[in-house]
Short mmCIF file of C-alpha atoms and ligand atoms in Angstrom, two decimals:
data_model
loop_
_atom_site.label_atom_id
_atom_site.label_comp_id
_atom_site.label_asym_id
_atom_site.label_seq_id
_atom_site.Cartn_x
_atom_site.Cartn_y
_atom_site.Cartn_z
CA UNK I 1 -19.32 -7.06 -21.27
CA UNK I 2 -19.23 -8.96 -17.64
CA UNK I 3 -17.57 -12.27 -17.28
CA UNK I 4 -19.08 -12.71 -13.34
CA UNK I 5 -15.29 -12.43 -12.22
CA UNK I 6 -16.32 -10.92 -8.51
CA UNK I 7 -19.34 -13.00 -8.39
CA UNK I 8 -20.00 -13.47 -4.44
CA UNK I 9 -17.49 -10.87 -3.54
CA UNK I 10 -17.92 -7.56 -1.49
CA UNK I 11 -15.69 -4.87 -1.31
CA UNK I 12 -14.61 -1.04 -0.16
CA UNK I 13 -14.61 1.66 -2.76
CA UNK I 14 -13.30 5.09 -1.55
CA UNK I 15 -12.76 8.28 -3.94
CA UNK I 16 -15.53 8.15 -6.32
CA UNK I 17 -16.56 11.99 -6.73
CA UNK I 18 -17.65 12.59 -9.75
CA UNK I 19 -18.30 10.54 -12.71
CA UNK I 20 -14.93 11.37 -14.02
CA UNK I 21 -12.83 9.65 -11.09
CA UNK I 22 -10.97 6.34 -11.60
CA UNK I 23 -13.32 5.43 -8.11
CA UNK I 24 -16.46 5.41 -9.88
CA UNK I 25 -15.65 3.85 -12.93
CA UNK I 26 -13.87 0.87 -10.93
CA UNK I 27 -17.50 0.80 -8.44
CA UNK I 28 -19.51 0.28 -12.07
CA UNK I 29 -17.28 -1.79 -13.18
CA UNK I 30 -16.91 -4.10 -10.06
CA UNK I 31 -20.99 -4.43 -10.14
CA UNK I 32 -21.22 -5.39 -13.27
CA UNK I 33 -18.62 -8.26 -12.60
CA UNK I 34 -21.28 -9.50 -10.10
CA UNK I 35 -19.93 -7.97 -6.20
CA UNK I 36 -21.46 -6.00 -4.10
CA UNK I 37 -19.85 -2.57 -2.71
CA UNK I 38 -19.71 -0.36 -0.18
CA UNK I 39 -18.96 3.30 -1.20
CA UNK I 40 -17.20 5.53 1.27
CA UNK I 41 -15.48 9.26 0.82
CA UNK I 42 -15.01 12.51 2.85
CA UNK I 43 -18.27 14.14 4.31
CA UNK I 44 -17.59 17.35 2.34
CA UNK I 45 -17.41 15.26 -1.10
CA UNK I 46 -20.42 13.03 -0.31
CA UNK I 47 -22.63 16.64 0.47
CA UNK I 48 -21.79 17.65 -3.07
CA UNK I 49 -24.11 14.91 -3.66
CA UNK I 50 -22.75 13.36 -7.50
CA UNK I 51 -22.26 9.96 -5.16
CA UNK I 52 -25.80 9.32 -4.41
CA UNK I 53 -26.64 8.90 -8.03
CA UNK I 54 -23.56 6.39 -7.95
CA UNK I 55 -25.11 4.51 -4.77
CA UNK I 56 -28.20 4.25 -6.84
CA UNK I 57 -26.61 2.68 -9.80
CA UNK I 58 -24.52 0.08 -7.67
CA UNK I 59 -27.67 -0.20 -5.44
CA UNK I 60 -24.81 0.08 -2.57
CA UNK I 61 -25.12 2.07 1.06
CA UNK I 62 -22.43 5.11 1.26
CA UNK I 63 -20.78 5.16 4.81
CA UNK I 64 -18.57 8.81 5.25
CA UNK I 65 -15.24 8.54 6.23
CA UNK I 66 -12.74 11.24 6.20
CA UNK I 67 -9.27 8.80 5.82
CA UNK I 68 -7.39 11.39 8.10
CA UNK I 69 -9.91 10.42 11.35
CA UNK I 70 -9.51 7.45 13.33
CA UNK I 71 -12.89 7.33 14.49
CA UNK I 72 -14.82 7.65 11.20
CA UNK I 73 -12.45 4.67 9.67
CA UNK I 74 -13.36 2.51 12.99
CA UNK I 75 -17.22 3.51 11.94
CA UNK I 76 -16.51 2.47 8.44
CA UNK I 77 -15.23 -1.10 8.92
CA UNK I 78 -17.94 -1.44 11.77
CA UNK I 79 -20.55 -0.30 9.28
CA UNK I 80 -19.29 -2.28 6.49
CA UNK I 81 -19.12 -5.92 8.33
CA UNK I 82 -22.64 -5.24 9.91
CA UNK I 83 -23.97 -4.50 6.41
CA UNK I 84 -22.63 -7.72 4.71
CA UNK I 85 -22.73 -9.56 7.87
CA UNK I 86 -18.60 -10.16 7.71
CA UNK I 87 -15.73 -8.86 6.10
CA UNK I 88 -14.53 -7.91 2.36
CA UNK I 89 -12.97 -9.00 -0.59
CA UNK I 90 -11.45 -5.86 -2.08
CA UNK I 91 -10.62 -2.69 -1.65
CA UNK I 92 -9.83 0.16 -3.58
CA UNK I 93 -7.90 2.96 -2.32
CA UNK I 94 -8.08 5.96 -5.02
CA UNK I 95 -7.43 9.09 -2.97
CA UNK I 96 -5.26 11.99 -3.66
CA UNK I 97 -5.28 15.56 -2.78
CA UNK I 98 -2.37 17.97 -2.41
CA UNK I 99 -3.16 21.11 -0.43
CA UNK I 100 0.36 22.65 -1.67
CA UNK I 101 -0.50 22.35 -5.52
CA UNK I 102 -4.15 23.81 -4.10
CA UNK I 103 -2.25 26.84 -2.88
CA UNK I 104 -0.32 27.61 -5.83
CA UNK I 105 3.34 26.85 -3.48
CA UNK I 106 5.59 24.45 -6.11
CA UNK I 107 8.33 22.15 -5.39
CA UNK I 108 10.95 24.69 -3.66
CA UNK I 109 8.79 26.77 -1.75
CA UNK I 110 6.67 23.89 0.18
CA UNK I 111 4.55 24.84 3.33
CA UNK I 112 4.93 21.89 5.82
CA UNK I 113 1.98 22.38 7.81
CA UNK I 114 0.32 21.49 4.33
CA UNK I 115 2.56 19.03 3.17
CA UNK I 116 1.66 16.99 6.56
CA UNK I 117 -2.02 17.05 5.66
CA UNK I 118 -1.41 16.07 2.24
CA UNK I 119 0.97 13.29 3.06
CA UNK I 120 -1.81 12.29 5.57
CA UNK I 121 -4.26 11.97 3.11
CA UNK I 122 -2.83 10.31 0.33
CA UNK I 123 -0.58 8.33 1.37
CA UNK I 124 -1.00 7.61 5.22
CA UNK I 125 -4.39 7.06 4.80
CA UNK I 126 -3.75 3.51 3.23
CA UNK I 127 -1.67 2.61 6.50
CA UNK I 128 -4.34 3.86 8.49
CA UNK I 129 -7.24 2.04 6.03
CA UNK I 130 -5.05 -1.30 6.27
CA UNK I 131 -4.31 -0.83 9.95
CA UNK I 132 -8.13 -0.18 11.01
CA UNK I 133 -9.23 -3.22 8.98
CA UNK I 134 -6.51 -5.83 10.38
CA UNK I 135 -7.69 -4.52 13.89
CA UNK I 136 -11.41 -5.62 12.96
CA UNK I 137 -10.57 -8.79 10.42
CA UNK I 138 -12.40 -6.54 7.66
CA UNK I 139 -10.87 -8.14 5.12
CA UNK I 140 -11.28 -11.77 4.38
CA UNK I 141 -8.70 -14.47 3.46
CA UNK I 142 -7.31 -14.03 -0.21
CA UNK I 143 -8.57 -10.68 -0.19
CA UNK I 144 -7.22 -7.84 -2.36
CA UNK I 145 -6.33 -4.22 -2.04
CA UNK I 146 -5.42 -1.83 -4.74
CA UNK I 147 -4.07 1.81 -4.61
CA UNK I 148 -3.59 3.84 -7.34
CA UNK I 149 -0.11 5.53 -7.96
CA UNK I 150 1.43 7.81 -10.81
CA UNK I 151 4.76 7.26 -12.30
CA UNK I 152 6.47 10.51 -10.82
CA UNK I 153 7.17 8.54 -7.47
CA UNK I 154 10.17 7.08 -9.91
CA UNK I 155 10.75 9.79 -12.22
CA UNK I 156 11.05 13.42 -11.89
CA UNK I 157 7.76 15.73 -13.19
CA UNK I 158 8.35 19.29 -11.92
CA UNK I 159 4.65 19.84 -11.86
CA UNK I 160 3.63 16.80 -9.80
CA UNK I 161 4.96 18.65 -6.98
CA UNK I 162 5.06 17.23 -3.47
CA UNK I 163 2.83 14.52 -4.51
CA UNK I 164 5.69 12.73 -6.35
CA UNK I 165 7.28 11.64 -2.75
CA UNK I 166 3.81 11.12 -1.10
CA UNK I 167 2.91 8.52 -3.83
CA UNK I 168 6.82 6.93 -3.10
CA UNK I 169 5.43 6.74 0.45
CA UNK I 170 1.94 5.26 -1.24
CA UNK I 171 4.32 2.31 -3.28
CA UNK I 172 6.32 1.88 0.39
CA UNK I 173 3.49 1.44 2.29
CA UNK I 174 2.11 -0.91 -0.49
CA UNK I 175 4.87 -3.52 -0.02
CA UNK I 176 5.49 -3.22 3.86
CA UNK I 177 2.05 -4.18 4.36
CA UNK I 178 1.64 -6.41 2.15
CA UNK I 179 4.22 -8.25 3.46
CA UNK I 180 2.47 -7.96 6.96
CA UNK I 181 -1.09 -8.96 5.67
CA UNK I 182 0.01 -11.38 3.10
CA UNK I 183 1.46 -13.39 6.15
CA UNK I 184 -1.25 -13.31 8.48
CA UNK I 185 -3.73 -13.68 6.06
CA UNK I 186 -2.86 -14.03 2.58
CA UNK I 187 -4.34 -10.58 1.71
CA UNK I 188 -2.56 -9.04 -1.72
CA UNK I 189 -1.81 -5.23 -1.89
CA UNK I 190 -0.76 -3.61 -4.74
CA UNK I 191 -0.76 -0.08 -6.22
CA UNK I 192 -1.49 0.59 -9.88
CA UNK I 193 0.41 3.13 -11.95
CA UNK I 194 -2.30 4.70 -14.16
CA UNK I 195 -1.06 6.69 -17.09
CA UNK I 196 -2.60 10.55 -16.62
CA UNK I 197 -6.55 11.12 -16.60
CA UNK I 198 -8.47 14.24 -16.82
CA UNK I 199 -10.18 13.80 -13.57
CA UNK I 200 -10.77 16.66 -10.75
CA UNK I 201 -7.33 15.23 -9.12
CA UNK I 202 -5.68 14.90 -12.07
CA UNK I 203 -6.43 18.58 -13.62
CA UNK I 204 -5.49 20.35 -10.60
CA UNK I 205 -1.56 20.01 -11.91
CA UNK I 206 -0.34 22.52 -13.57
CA UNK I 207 0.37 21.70 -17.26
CA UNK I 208 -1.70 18.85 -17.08
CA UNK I 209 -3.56 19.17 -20.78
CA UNK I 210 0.10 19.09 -22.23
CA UNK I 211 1.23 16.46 -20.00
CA UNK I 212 -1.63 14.39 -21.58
CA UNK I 213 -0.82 14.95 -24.94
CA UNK I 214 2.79 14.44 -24.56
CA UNK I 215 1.82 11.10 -22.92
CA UNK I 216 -0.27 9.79 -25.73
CA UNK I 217 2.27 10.24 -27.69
CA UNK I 218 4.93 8.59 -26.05
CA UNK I 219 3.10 5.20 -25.18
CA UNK I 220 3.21 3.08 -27.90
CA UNK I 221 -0.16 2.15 -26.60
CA UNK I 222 -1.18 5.55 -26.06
CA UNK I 223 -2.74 6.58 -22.44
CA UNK I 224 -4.82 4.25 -20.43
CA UNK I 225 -7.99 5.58 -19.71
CA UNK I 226 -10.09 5.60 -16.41
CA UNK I 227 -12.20 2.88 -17.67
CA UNK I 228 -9.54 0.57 -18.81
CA UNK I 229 -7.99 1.49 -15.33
CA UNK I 230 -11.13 0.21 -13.95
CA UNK I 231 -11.32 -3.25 -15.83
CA UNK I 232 -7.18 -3.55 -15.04
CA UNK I 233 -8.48 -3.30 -10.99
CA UNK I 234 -11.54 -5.74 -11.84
CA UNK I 235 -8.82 -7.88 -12.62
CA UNK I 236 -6.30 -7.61 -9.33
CA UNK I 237 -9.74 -8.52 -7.10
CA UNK I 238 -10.20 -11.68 -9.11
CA UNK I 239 -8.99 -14.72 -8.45
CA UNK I 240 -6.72 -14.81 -11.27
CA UNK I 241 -4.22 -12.64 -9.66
CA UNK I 242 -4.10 -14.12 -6.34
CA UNK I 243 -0.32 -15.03 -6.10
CA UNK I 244 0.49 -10.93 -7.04
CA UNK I 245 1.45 -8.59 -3.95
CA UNK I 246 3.65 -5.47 -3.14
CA UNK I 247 3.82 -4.63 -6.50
CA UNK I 248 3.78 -1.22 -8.47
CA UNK I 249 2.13 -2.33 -11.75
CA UNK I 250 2.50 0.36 -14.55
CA UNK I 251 -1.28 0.42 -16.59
CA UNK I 252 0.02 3.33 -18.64
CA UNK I 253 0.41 1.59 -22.33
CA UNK I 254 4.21 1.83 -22.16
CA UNK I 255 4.92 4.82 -21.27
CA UNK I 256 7.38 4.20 -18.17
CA UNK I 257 8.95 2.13 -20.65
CA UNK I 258 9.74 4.05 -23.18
CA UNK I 259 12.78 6.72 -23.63
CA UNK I 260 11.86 8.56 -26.40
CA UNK I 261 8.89 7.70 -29.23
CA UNK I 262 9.37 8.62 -32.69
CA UNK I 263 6.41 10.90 -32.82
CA UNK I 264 7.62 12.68 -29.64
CA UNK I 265 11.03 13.34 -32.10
CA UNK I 266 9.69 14.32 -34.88
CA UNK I 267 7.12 17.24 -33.29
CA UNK I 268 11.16 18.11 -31.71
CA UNK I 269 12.60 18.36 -35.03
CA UNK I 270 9.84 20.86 -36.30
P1 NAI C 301 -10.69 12.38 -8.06
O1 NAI C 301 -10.50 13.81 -7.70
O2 NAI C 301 -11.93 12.01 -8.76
O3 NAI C 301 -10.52 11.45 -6.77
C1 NAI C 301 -9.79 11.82 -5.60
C2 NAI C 301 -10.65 11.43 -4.41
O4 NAI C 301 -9.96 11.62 -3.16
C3 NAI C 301 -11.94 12.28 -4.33
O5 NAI C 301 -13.08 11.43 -4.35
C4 NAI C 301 -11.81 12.97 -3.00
O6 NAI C 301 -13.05 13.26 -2.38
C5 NAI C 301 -10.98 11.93 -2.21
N1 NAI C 301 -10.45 12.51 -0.98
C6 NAI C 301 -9.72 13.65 -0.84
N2 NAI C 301 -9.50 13.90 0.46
C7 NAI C 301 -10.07 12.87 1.17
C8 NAI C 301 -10.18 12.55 2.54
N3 NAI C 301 -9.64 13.35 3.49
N4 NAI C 301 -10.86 11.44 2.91
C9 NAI C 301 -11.42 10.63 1.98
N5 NAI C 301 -11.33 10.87 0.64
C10 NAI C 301 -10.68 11.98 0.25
O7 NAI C 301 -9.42 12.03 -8.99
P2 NAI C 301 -8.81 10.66 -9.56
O8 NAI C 301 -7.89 11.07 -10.64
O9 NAI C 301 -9.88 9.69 -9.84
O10 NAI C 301 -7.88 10.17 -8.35
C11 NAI C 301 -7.92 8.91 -7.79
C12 NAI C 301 -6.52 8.40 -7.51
O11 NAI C 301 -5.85 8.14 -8.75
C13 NAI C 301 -5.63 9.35 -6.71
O12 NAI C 301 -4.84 8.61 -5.81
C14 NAI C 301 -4.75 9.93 -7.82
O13 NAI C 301 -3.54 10.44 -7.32
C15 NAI C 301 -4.55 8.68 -8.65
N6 NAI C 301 -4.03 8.92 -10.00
C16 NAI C 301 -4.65 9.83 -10.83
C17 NAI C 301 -4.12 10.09 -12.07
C18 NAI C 301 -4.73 11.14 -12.93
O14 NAI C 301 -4.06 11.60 -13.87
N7 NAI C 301 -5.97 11.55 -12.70
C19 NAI C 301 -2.92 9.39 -12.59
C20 NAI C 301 -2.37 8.42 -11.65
C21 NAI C 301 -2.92 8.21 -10.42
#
């Protein structure tokens, strides 16, 4: 059901892959609300071709940009303003890719050249993304940026590996530029906390199916899922969250929240 809450907007969605990621259901979603997008991801995930059949749904162009290359973010923002003829109202960041948890390597036996490229892409990137569009004013005034987090930057998950500090860096990042952008041009950025998702990111942690279950049942609202992730987003580019900045907002029904849950006790006490 739309309520026209981006009417007139525009905005930057990067990371939808498949039709499982957070990234497409947010570009639907954001549509349907009335904006128009942009969709942008690395070359090698735009030639597996799923996003086309996005672009046609959205009826929006897809500009390539690996987030680890200067050159193809300048392209991006240059793209982008020459298609709507000036800058956007939102962006959503929704990258994440580990190279380490790739490889098999867990927590104590790290290699660093791959570390770097992880950090690089999932949690530099949105300095870099931020950085390139301040340099061209891609973003307009009372804009709004999400980026989507995962609790185990606060708490420890064994299996969440290396990304648990890169998403710390992620929620850093989030408030120092916000801070920056707010001030020079009351842009918001925030990063949403989204409870775990069977997506292509999501199931390459180890565990993860039992993570999932363990998570339903320990949110008293049980786990948010990508679409309600989407319509949460919908609702930091609206207008009616335009005083909310450099925060970490948990969309995970409870869960960081919550100790212990009763039914999480009694499947213990079996
Ligand atoms: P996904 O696998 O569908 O999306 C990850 C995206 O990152 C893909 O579109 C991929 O092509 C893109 N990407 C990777 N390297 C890139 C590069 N160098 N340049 C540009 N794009 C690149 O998975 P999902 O789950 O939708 O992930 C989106 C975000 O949500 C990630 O930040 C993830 O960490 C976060 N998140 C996911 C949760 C889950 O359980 N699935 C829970 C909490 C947060």
């Amino acid at each position: 059901m739309s309520h026209n809450l981006l009417k007139g907007k525009k905005g930057i969605i990067f990371g939808a892959l498949d039709e499982k990621s957070i990234a497409w259901k947010t570009a639907l979603h954001c549509v349907a609300e009335g904006a128009e997008i942009v969709l942008t991801n690395a070359p090698i995930a735009i030639r597996m071709g799923e996003i086309n059949e996005l672009a046609k749904q959205c009826n929006a162009p897809i500009i390539p940009a690996d987030v680890t290359n200067m050159d193809d973010l300048e392209n991006l923002f240059i793209k982008t303003k020459e298609h709507f003829g000036g800058g956007v109202d939102f962006m959503l960041h929704s990258i994440g890719m580990s190279v380490n948890v790739r490889k098999g390597n867990d927590y104590t036996n790290l290699n660093y050249d791959f570390m770097h490229k992880s950090v690089d892409i999932s949690a530099m990137s949105l300095h870099r993304v931020l950085q390139t569009a301040m340099k061209h004013d891609a973003i307009n005034e009372w804009g709004s940026v999400v980026a989507l987090t995962f609790i185990a930057a606060h708490l420890a998950f064994p299996n969440y590996n290396e990304m648990a500090d890169i998403k710390a860096m992620l929620e850093s990042i989030t408030r120092s530029f916000g801070y920056q952008y707010g001030n020079k041009k009351h842009v918001r950025i925030n990063t949403v906390s989204q409870s775990p998702t069977i997506t292509t990111a999501g199931q390459g942690i180890a565990g993860f199916d039992g993570f999932v279950s363990f998570s339903e049942k320990m949110s008293p609202l049980g786990n948010a899922t990508a679409e309600q992730c989407a319509e949460f987003t919908v609702a930091l580019f609206s207008d009616y969250t335009r005083m909310v900045t450099m925060q970490n907002l948990f969309h995970d029904g409870g869960f960081s929240s919550t100790g212990v849950s009763e039914a999480v006790v009694a499947q213990m006490g079996k």
